[in-house]
Amino acid sequence: QLSGQSEVLPDVGLFNYGMYYFRIKQYKKAEYCFKRLLELYPGNFHKEEVLAQLKAIESFTGNGSNQEFNSISSIVSEDATDEVAKTAESTESAKPEGEALFYNGLDLVIAGKFEEAMKIFKQVYDNPDSTTIYKAKSLLEMAKCLKNLQNLDAGEKILKKFITEYQDSEQIKEALFELADVYRLKKDIPGSIKLLEKIINIQPADETTTKAKRLFSTLKK
């Protein structure tokens, strides 16, 4: 069963997809996600990292973005006015179907439509023509959607499937962290700590290592 409960964890989605837009240099969207996260959840777990990302955006763009959005869903349609969208039609037609569908799924996540997004990611994963990279990405995003929907058992199952099938994926640390967080939410603190220790010891260190260290410190208190 892939559908979950209706309750979502929007702070997690805001952070993850703020980071996604930051990585692909769509700073207006990233800034909006981060600022909404601070506004709605001022004590969120990622506050220090969010503040650092906002400072970085300001340095990249001068005084930060002056673009205003009315809602999370509005940044999805904002593609129509982005400079990137000037070549959107030709870009989309050049993308493999699995890749294009994957990014459609991410847009649904941004809009908070986790169940719909999950169906898209499953479609990419099940498609025999999808590349291994996008199969892996889609499987991990399915697990994140399930966690956001608080369907933790299903999320745990998919994360374990990812770890088994894609041991060499560049996202393996992220999958381990997501699994550690699922254990935390399920009150399996020893299981979470054990995975976090494993993540911390994986080199090279990156942003997932930083998140793992923070969560580890919190759980050890």
C-alpha atoms as an extended CHARMM CRD file, in Angstrom:
* protein
*
       221  EXT
         1         1  GLN       CA              0.0000000000        0.0000000000        0.0000000000  PROA      1               0.0000000000
         2         2  LEU       CA              1.4850000000        3.2930000000       -1.1000000000  PROA      2               0.0000000000
         3         3  SER       CA             -1.1750000000        5.6950000000        0.0810000000  PROA      3               0.0000000000
         4         4  GLY       CA             -0.7470000000        7.0810000000        3.5670000000  PROA      4               0.0000000000
         5         5  GLN       CA             -2.5740000000        9.0410000000        6.2020000000  PROA      5               0.0000000000
         6         6  SER       CA             -3.6960000000       12.5810000000        5.3930000000  PROA      6               0.0000000000
         7         7  GLU       CA             -1.5240000000       14.2800000000        8.0400000000  PROA      7               0.0000000000
         8         8  VAL       CA              1.6640000000       15.7050000000        6.5410000000  PROA      8               0.0000000000
         9         9  LEU       CA              4.8930000000       17.1850000000        7.8190000000  PROA      9               0.0000000000
        10        10  PRO       CA              5.1920000000       20.3300000000        5.6820000000  PROA      10              0.0000000000
        11        11  ASP       CA              8.3290000000       21.5720000000        7.4430000000  PROA      11              0.0000000000
        12        12  VAL       CA             10.2200000000       18.5700000000        6.0930000000  PROA      12              0.0000000000
        13        13  GLY       CA              8.9790000000       19.2190000000        2.5660000000  PROA      13              0.0000000000
        14        14  LEU       CA              9.8150000000       22.9140000000        2.7490000000  PROA      14              0.0000000000
        15        15  PHE       CA             13.3750000000       22.2050000000        3.8280000000  PROA      15              0.0000000000
        16        16  ASN       CA             14.0660000000       19.3800000000        1.3890000000  PROA      16              0.0000000000
        17        17  TYR       CA             12.7650000000       21.2300000000       -1.6220000000  PROA      17              0.0000000000
        18        18  GLY       CA             14.2980000000       24.5280000000       -0.5920000000  PROA      18              0.0000000000
        19        19  MET       CA             17.5770000000       22.6160000000       -0.7390000000  PROA      19              0.0000000000
        20        20  TYR       CA             16.6000000000       21.1020000000       -4.0920000000  PROA      20              0.0000000000
        21        21  TYR       CA             15.9630000000       24.5170000000       -5.6480000000  PROA      21              0.0000000000
        22        22  PHE       CA             19.1630000000       25.8700000000       -4.1000000000  PROA      22              0.0000000000
        23        23  ARG       CA             21.1890000000       23.0910000000       -5.7400000000  PROA      23              0.0000000000
        24        24  ILE       CA             19.7560000000       23.8110000000       -9.1850000000  PROA      24              0.0000000000
        25        25  LYS       CA             20.3200000000       27.5690000000       -8.6450000000  PROA      25              0.0000000000
        26        26  GLN       CA             16.6610000000       28.6010000000       -8.6660000000  PROA      26              0.0000000000
        27        27  TYR       CA             17.3450000000       30.9290000000       -5.7670000000  PROA      27              0.0000000000
        28        28  LYS       CA             13.9890000000       32.7410000000       -5.7310000000  PROA      28              0.0000000000
        29        29  LYS       CA             12.1600000000       29.4960000000       -5.0900000000  PROA      29              0.0000000000
        30        30  ALA       CA             14.7400000000       28.2920000000       -2.5830000000  PROA      30              0.0000000000
        31        31  GLU       CA             14.5360000000       31.5750000000       -0.6670000000  PROA      31              0.0000000000
        32        32  TYR       CA             10.7490000000       31.4180000000       -0.5490000000  PROA      32              0.0000000000
        33        33  CYS       CA             10.7700000000       27.8650000000        0.8250000000  PROA      33              0.0000000000
        34        34  PHE       CA             13.3450000000       28.7250000000        3.4880000000  PROA      34              0.0000000000
        35        35  LYS       CA             11.5960000000       31.9270000000        4.5850000000  PROA      35              0.0000000000
        36        36  ARG       CA              8.2320000000       30.1820000000        4.8200000000  PROA      36              0.0000000000
        37        37  LEU       CA              9.8670000000       27.4420000000        6.8700000000  PROA      37              0.0000000000
        38        38  LEU       CA             11.2100000000       30.0040000000        9.3610000000  PROA      38              0.0000000000
        39        39  GLU       CA              7.8850000000       31.8200000000        9.4380000000  PROA      39              0.0000000000
        40        40  LEU       CA              5.7310000000       28.7540000000       10.0060000000  PROA      40              0.0000000000
        41        41  TYR       CA              8.1700000000       26.6570000000       12.0620000000  PROA      41              0.0000000000
        42        42  PRO       CA             10.6020000000       29.0410000000       13.8050000000  PROA      42              0.0000000000
        43        43  GLY       CA             11.9630000000       26.2670000000       16.0050000000  PROA      43              0.0000000000
        44        44  ASN       CA             12.4550000000       23.7260000000       13.2270000000  PROA      44              0.0000000000
        45        45  PHE       CA             15.2990000000       21.2270000000       13.4190000000  PROA      45              0.0000000000
        46        46  HSD       CA             17.1200000000       22.6790000000       10.3840000000  PROA      46              0.0000000000
        47        47  LYS       CA             16.9980000000       26.3380000000       11.4720000000  PROA      47              0.0000000000
        48        48  GLU       CA             20.7790000000       26.9090000000       11.5250000000  PROA      48              0.0000000000
        49        49  GLU       CA             21.2270000000       25.3590000000        8.0930000000  PROA      49              0.0000000000
        50        50  VAL       CA             18.2960000000       27.3540000000        6.7030000000  PROA      50              0.0000000000
        51        51  LEU       CA             19.8020000000       30.6240000000        7.9570000000  PROA      51              0.0000000000
        52        52  ALA       CA             23.1200000000       29.6920000000        6.3520000000  PROA      52              0.0000000000
        53        53  GLN       CA             21.4240000000       28.9630000000        3.0220000000  PROA      53              0.0000000000
        54        54  LEU       CA             19.5630000000       32.2940000000        3.1110000000  PROA      54              0.0000000000
        55        55  LYS       CA             22.8450000000       34.0950000000        3.7420000000  PROA      55              0.0000000000
        56        56  ALA       CA             24.3860000000       32.2720000000        0.7810000000  PROA      56              0.0000000000
        57        57  ILE       CA             21.4520000000       33.2410000000       -1.4430000000  PROA      57              0.0000000000
        58        58  GLU       CA             21.8870000000       36.8710000000       -0.4220000000  PROA      58              0.0000000000
        59        59  SER       CA             25.5580000000       36.7320000000       -1.3850000000  PROA      59              0.0000000000
        60        60  PHE       CA             24.7090000000       35.1750000000       -4.7510000000  PROA      60              0.0000000000
        61        61  THR       CA             21.8900000000       37.5700000000       -5.6380000000  PROA      61              0.0000000000
        62        62  GLY       CA             23.0030000000       40.8150000000       -3.9910000000  PROA      62              0.0000000000
        63        63  ASN       CA             20.2220000000       41.6150000000       -1.5480000000  PROA      63              0.0000000000
        64        64  GLY       CA             18.3430000000       38.3670000000       -1.8100000000  PROA      64              0.0000000000
        65        65  SER       CA             15.3840000000       37.7610000000       -4.0640000000  PROA      65              0.0000000000
        66        66  ASN       CA             12.7880000000       40.5010000000       -4.4890000000  PROA      66              0.0000000000
        67        67  GLN       CA             10.3220000000       38.0510000000       -6.0290000000  PROA      67              0.0000000000
        68        68  GLU       CA              7.1770000000       37.5340000000       -3.9430000000  PROA      68              0.0000000000
        69        69  PHE       CA              5.0200000000       34.4160000000       -3.8840000000  PROA      69              0.0000000000
        70        70  ASN       CA              1.5650000000       34.0110000000       -2.3890000000  PROA      70              0.0000000000
        71        71  SER       CA              1.7930000000       30.3160000000       -1.6040000000  PROA      71              0.0000000000
        72        72  ILE       CA              3.8780000000       27.1920000000       -2.0020000000  PROA      72              0.0000000000
        73        73  SER       CA              1.8070000000       26.1790000000       -5.0100000000  PROA      73              0.0000000000
        74        74  SER       CA              2.4890000000       29.5300000000       -6.6770000000  PROA      74              0.0000000000
        75        75  ILE       CA              6.1740000000       28.7520000000       -7.0650000000  PROA      75              0.0000000000
        76        76  VAL       CA              5.2870000000       25.7710000000       -9.2040000000  PROA      76              0.0000000000
        77        77  SER       CA              3.5580000000       27.9500000000      -11.8170000000  PROA      77              0.0000000000
        78        78  GLU       CA              6.3250000000       30.5750000000      -11.4840000000  PROA      78              0.0000000000
        79        79  ASP       CA              8.2650000000       28.4830000000      -14.0070000000  PROA      79              0.0000000000
        80        80  ALA       CA              6.3010000000       30.3880000000      -16.6540000000  PROA      80              0.0000000000
        81        81  THR       CA              8.1940000000       33.5880000000      -15.8350000000  PROA      81              0.0000000000
        82        82  ASP       CA             11.5710000000       32.1200000000      -14.9800000000  PROA      82              0.0000000000
        83        83  GLU       CA             14.3500000000       32.6770000000      -17.4800000000  PROA      83              0.0000000000
        84        84  VAL       CA             14.7710000000       28.9140000000      -17.6430000000  PROA      84              0.0000000000
        85        85  ALA       CA             11.2060000000       28.5790000000      -18.8950000000  PROA      85              0.0000000000
        86        86  LYS       CA             12.0610000000       30.4030000000      -22.1210000000  PROA      86              0.0000000000
        87        87  THR       CA             13.4130000000       27.1060000000      -23.4140000000  PROA      87              0.0000000000
        88        88  ALA       CA             11.1720000000       24.8630000000      -21.3290000000  PROA      88              0.0000000000
        89        89  GLU       CA              9.3250000000       23.3040000000      -24.2440000000  PROA      89              0.0000000000
        90        90  SER       CA             12.4530000000       22.2340000000      -26.0960000000  PROA      90              0.0000000000
        91        91  THR       CA             14.1160000000       21.1200000000      -22.8690000000  PROA      91              0.0000000000
        92        92  GLU       CA             11.1740000000       18.9770000000      -21.8420000000  PROA      92              0.0000000000
        93        93  SER       CA             10.9640000000       17.3450000000      -25.2630000000  PROA      93              0.0000000000
        94        94  ALA       CA             14.6530000000       16.4920000000      -25.0570000000  PROA      94              0.0000000000
        95        95  LYS       CA             14.3630000000       14.8850000000      -21.6200000000  PROA      95              0.0000000000
        96        96  PRO       CA             13.8460000000       11.1450000000      -21.2900000000  PROA      96              0.0000000000
        97        97  GLU       CA             10.2910000000       10.4310000000      -20.1580000000  PROA      97              0.0000000000
        98        98  GLY       CA             11.3730000000        9.1520000000      -16.7320000000  PROA      98              0.0000000000
        99        99  GLU       CA             13.4050000000       12.2690000000      -15.9990000000  PROA      99              0.0000000000
       100       100  ALA       CA             10.6160000000       14.6420000000      -17.0180000000  PROA      100             0.0000000000
       101       101  LEU       CA              8.0950000000       12.7220000000      -14.9170000000  PROA      101             0.0000000000
       102       102  PHE       CA             10.4470000000       12.7650000000      -11.9370000000  PROA      102             0.0000000000
       103       103  TYR       CA             10.5980000000       16.5670000000      -11.9270000000  PROA      103             0.0000000000
       104       104  ASN       CA              6.8230000000       16.7140000000      -12.3170000000  PROA      104             0.0000000000
       105       105  GLY       CA              6.7020000000       14.6640000000       -9.1380000000  PROA      105             0.0000000000
       106       106  LEU       CA              8.9720000000       17.1280000000       -7.3360000000  PROA      106             0.0000000000
       107       107  ASP       CA              6.6770000000       19.9860000000       -8.3280000000  PROA      107             0.0000000000
       108       108  LEU       CA              3.7620000000       18.1110000000       -6.7560000000  PROA      108             0.0000000000
       109       109  VAL       CA              5.7600000000       17.7090000000       -3.5560000000  PROA      109             0.0000000000
       110       110  ILE       CA              6.4220000000       21.4520000000       -3.5170000000  PROA      110             0.0000000000
       111       111  ALA       CA              2.6590000000       21.9580000000       -3.7330000000  PROA      111             0.0000000000
       112       112  GLY       CA              2.1590000000       19.5880000000       -0.7820000000  PROA      112             0.0000000000
       113       113  LYS       CA              0.4470000000       16.9500000000       -2.9350000000  PROA      113             0.0000000000
       114       114  PHE       CA              2.3810000000       14.0130000000       -1.5190000000  PROA      114             0.0000000000
       115       115  GLU       CA              0.0230000000       11.2190000000       -2.5490000000  PROA      115             0.0000000000
       116       116  GLU       CA             -0.1270000000       12.4600000000       -6.1420000000  PROA      116             0.0000000000
       117       117  ALA       CA              3.6390000000       12.8880000000       -6.1990000000  PROA      117             0.0000000000
       118       118  MET       CA              4.1170000000        9.3740000000       -4.9280000000  PROA      118             0.0000000000
       119       119  LYS       CA              2.0860000000        7.9730000000       -7.8030000000  PROA      119             0.0000000000
       120       120  ILE       CA              4.3300000000        9.8210000000      -10.2630000000  PROA      120             0.0000000000
       121       121  PHE       CA              7.5040000000        8.5290000000       -8.5980000000  PROA      121             0.0000000000
       122       122  LYS       CA              6.1230000000        4.9800000000       -8.6400000000  PROA      122             0.0000000000
       123       123  GLN       CA              5.3740000000        5.3560000000      -12.3440000000  PROA      123             0.0000000000
       124       124  VAL       CA              8.9960000000        6.3630000000      -12.9780000000  PROA      124             0.0000000000
       125       125  TYR       CA             10.3070000000        3.5020000000      -10.8500000000  PROA      125             0.0000000000
       126       126  ASP       CA              8.0990000000        0.8960000000      -12.5480000000  PROA      126             0.0000000000
       127       127  ASN       CA              8.8750000000        2.1140000000      -16.0740000000  PROA      127             0.0000000000
       128       128  PRO       CA             11.4190000000       -0.2750000000      -17.6720000000  PROA      128             0.0000000000
       129       129  ASP       CA             12.6850000000        2.5950000000      -19.8310000000  PROA      129             0.0000000000
       130       130  SER       CA             13.6490000000        4.7700000000      -16.8460000000  PROA      130             0.0000000000
       131       131  THR       CA             17.3730000000        5.0290000000      -16.1480000000  PROA      131             0.0000000000
       132       132  THR       CA             18.8450000000        3.4970000000      -13.0080000000  PROA      132             0.0000000000
       133       133  ILE       CA             19.5660000000        6.9790000000      -11.6550000000  PROA      133             0.0000000000
       134       134  TYR       CA             15.9460000000        8.0820000000      -11.8950000000  PROA      134             0.0000000000
       135       135  LYS       CA             14.6130000000        4.7740000000      -10.6440000000  PROA      135             0.0000000000
       136       136  ALA       CA             16.7560000000        5.2680000000       -7.5390000000  PROA      136             0.0000000000
       137       137  LYS       CA             15.7830000000        8.9230000000       -7.1260000000  PROA      137             0.0000000000
       138       138  SER       CA             12.1090000000        8.0570000000       -7.4910000000  PROA      138             0.0000000000
       139       139  LEU       CA             12.2480000000        5.2320000000       -4.9730000000  PROA      139             0.0000000000
       140       140  LEU       CA             13.8430000000        7.5400000000       -2.4060000000  PROA      140             0.0000000000
       141       141  GLU       CA             11.2860000000       10.2850000000       -3.0620000000  PROA      141             0.0000000000
       142       142  MET       CA              8.4710000000        7.7570000000       -2.6150000000  PROA      142             0.0000000000
       143       143  ALA       CA              9.8480000000        6.9800000000        0.8230000000  PROA      143             0.0000000000
       144       144  LYS       CA             10.0390000000       10.6840000000        1.7110000000  PROA      144             0.0000000000
       145       145  CYS       CA              6.4300000000       11.1680000000        0.6480000000  PROA      145             0.0000000000
       146       146  LEU       CA              5.3440000000        8.2860000000        2.8310000000  PROA      146             0.0000000000
       147       147  LYS       CA              7.2390000000        9.7630000000        5.7700000000  PROA      147             0.0000000000
       148       148  ASN       CA              5.5800000000       13.1290000000        5.1960000000  PROA      148             0.0000000000
       149       149  LEU       CA              2.2300000000       11.3430000000        5.2190000000  PROA      149             0.0000000000
       150       150  GLN       CA              3.3440000000        9.5940000000        8.4270000000  PROA      150             0.0000000000
       151       151  ASN       CA              2.9420000000        6.1840000000        6.8210000000  PROA      151             0.0000000000
       152       152  LEU       CA              6.1400000000        5.1830000000        8.5680000000  PROA      152             0.0000000000
       153       153  ASP       CA              5.9600000000        1.4150000000        8.1120000000  PROA      153             0.0000000000
       154       154  ALA       CA              5.6160000000        1.7330000000        4.3380000000  PROA      154             0.0000000000
       155       155  GLY       CA              8.3340000000        4.3940000000        4.2730000000  PROA      155             0.0000000000
       156       156  GLU       CA             10.6850000000        2.1390000000        6.2220000000  PROA      156             0.0000000000
       157       157  LYS       CA             10.0200000000       -0.7470000000        3.8320000000  PROA      157             0.0000000000
       158       158  ILE       CA             10.8310000000        1.3480000000        0.7620000000  PROA      158             0.0000000000
       159       159  LEU       CA             13.9690000000        2.8280000000        2.3280000000  PROA      159             0.0000000000
       160       160  LYS       CA             15.2410000000       -0.6670000000        3.1000000000  PROA      160             0.0000000000
       161       161  LYS       CA             14.4720000000       -1.6480000000       -0.4860000000  PROA      161             0.0000000000
       162       162  PHE       CA             16.4860000000        1.3620000000       -1.7050000000  PROA      162             0.0000000000
       163       163  ILE       CA             19.4420000000        0.4780000000        0.5260000000  PROA      163             0.0000000000
       164       164  THR       CA             19.3780000000       -3.1010000000       -0.7760000000  PROA      164             0.0000000000
       165       165  GLU       CA             18.9450000000       -2.2980000000       -4.4720000000  PROA      165             0.0000000000
       166       166  TYR       CA             21.0920000000        0.8360000000       -4.7370000000  PROA      166             0.0000000000
       167       167  GLN       CA             24.0230000000        0.3150000000       -2.3910000000  PROA      167             0.0000000000
       168       168  ASP       CA             26.3270000000        2.2090000000       -4.7620000000  PROA      168             0.0000000000
       169       169  SER       CA             23.9930000000        5.1580000000       -5.2740000000  PROA      169             0.0000000000
       170       170  GLU       CA             25.3020000000        8.6320000000       -4.4650000000  PROA      170             0.0000000000
       171       171  GLN       CA             22.1100000000        9.0150000000       -2.4070000000  PROA      171             0.0000000000
       172       172  ILE       CA             22.8200000000        6.0900000000       -0.0920000000  PROA      172             0.0000000000
       173       173  LYS       CA             23.7230000000        8.3720000000        2.8280000000  PROA      173             0.0000000000
       174       174  GLU       CA             20.5350000000       10.3340000000        2.3380000000  PROA      174             0.0000000000
       175       175  ALA       CA             18.5280000000        7.0980000000        2.3460000000  PROA      175             0.0000000000
       176       176  LEU       CA             20.2410000000        5.9750000000        5.5490000000  PROA      176             0.0000000000
       177       177  PHE       CA             19.4680000000        9.3380000000        7.1550000000  PROA      177             0.0000000000
       178       178  GLU       CA             15.8200000000        9.1220000000        6.1150000000  PROA      178             0.0000000000
       179       179  LEU       CA             15.6510000000        5.6330000000        7.6200000000  PROA      179             0.0000000000
       180       180  ALA       CA             17.2740000000        6.8790000000       10.8360000000  PROA      180             0.0000000000
       181       181  ASP       CA             14.6570000000        9.6290000000       10.9880000000  PROA      181             0.0000000000
       182       182  VAL       CA             11.8600000000        7.1050000000       10.4520000000  PROA      182             0.0000000000
       183       183  TYR       CA             13.2390000000        5.1060000000       13.3780000000  PROA      183             0.0000000000
       184       184  ARG       CA             13.2560000000        8.2980000000       15.4520000000  PROA      184             0.0000000000
       185       185  LEU       CA              9.6310000000        8.9890000000       14.5880000000  PROA      185             0.0000000000
       186       186  LYS       CA              8.7660000000        5.3950000000       15.5120000000  PROA      186             0.0000000000
       187       187  LYS       CA             10.5320000000        5.8970000000       18.8880000000  PROA      187             0.0000000000
       188       188  ASP       CA             13.2550000000        3.3880000000       18.0180000000  PROA      188             0.0000000000
       189       189  ILE       CA             15.9990000000        5.6540000000       19.3330000000  PROA      189             0.0000000000
       190       190  PRO       CA             18.7380000000        2.9560000000       19.5550000000  PROA      190             0.0000000000
       191       191  GLY       CA             18.0830000000        1.9770000000       15.9380000000  PROA      191             0.0000000000
       192       192  SER       CA             18.2150000000        5.5980000000       14.8430000000  PROA      192             0.0000000000
       193       193  ILE       CA             21.4630000000        6.2730000000       16.7170000000  PROA      193             0.0000000000
       194       194  LYS       CA             23.1020000000        3.1860000000       15.2240000000  PROA      194             0.0000000000
       195       195  LEU       CA             22.3460000000        4.3420000000       11.6830000000  PROA      195             0.0000000000
       196       196  LEU       CA             23.4410000000        7.9050000000       12.4160000000  PROA      196             0.0000000000
       197       197  GLU       CA             26.8040000000        6.6350000000       13.6590000000  PROA      197             0.0000000000
       198       198  LYS       CA             27.1900000000        4.7300000000       10.3940000000  PROA      198             0.0000000000
       199       199  ILE       CA             26.3790000000        7.8430000000        8.3400000000  PROA      199             0.0000000000
       200       200  ILE       CA             28.8320000000        9.9980000000       10.2930000000  PROA      200             0.0000000000
       201       201  ASN       CA             31.6320000000        7.5440000000        9.5320000000  PROA      201             0.0000000000
       202       202  ILE       CA             31.0030000000        7.4960000000        5.7690000000  PROA      202             0.0000000000
       203       203  GLN       CA             33.4690000000        9.6700000000        3.8680000000  PROA      203             0.0000000000
       204       204  PRO       CA             33.5860000000       12.2190000000        2.3980000000  PROA      204             0.0000000000
       205       205  ALA       CA             31.5620000000       14.3400000000        4.8010000000  PROA      205             0.0000000000
       206       206  ASP       CA             28.7250000000       16.3860000000        3.3030000000  PROA      206             0.0000000000
       207       207  GLU       CA             25.4730000000       18.0800000000        4.2830000000  PROA      207             0.0000000000
       208       208  THR       CA             23.9330000000       14.7100000000        5.1880000000  PROA      208             0.0000000000
       209       209  THR       CA             26.8320000000       14.1360000000        7.5780000000  PROA      209             0.0000000000
       210       210  THR       CA             26.0710000000       17.4970000000        9.2040000000  PROA      210             0.0000000000
       211       211  LYS       CA             22.3880000000       16.6300000000        9.5920000000  PROA      211             0.0000000000
       212       212  ALA       CA             23.3000000000       13.2340000000       11.0170000000  PROA      212             0.0000000000
       213       213  LYS       CA             25.6260000000       14.8000000000       13.5960000000  PROA      213             0.0000000000
       214       214  ARG       CA             22.9370000000       17.2500000000       14.7010000000  PROA      214             0.0000000000
       215       215  LEU       CA             20.2920000000       14.5730000000       15.0570000000  PROA      215             0.0000000000
       216       216  PHE       CA             22.7810000000       12.2770000000       16.8070000000  PROA      216             0.0000000000
       217       217  SER       CA             23.5600000000       15.0020000000       19.3550000000  PROA      217             0.0000000000
       218       218  THR       CA             19.8580000000       15.6060000000       19.9510000000  PROA      218             0.0000000000
       219       219  LEU       CA             19.0720000000       11.9290000000       20.4960000000  PROA      219             0.0000000000
       220       220  LYS       CA             22.0330000000       11.3760000000       22.8130000000  PROA      220             0.0000000000
       221       221  LYS       CA             20.8960000000       14.1090000000       25.2310000000  PROA      221             0.0000000000
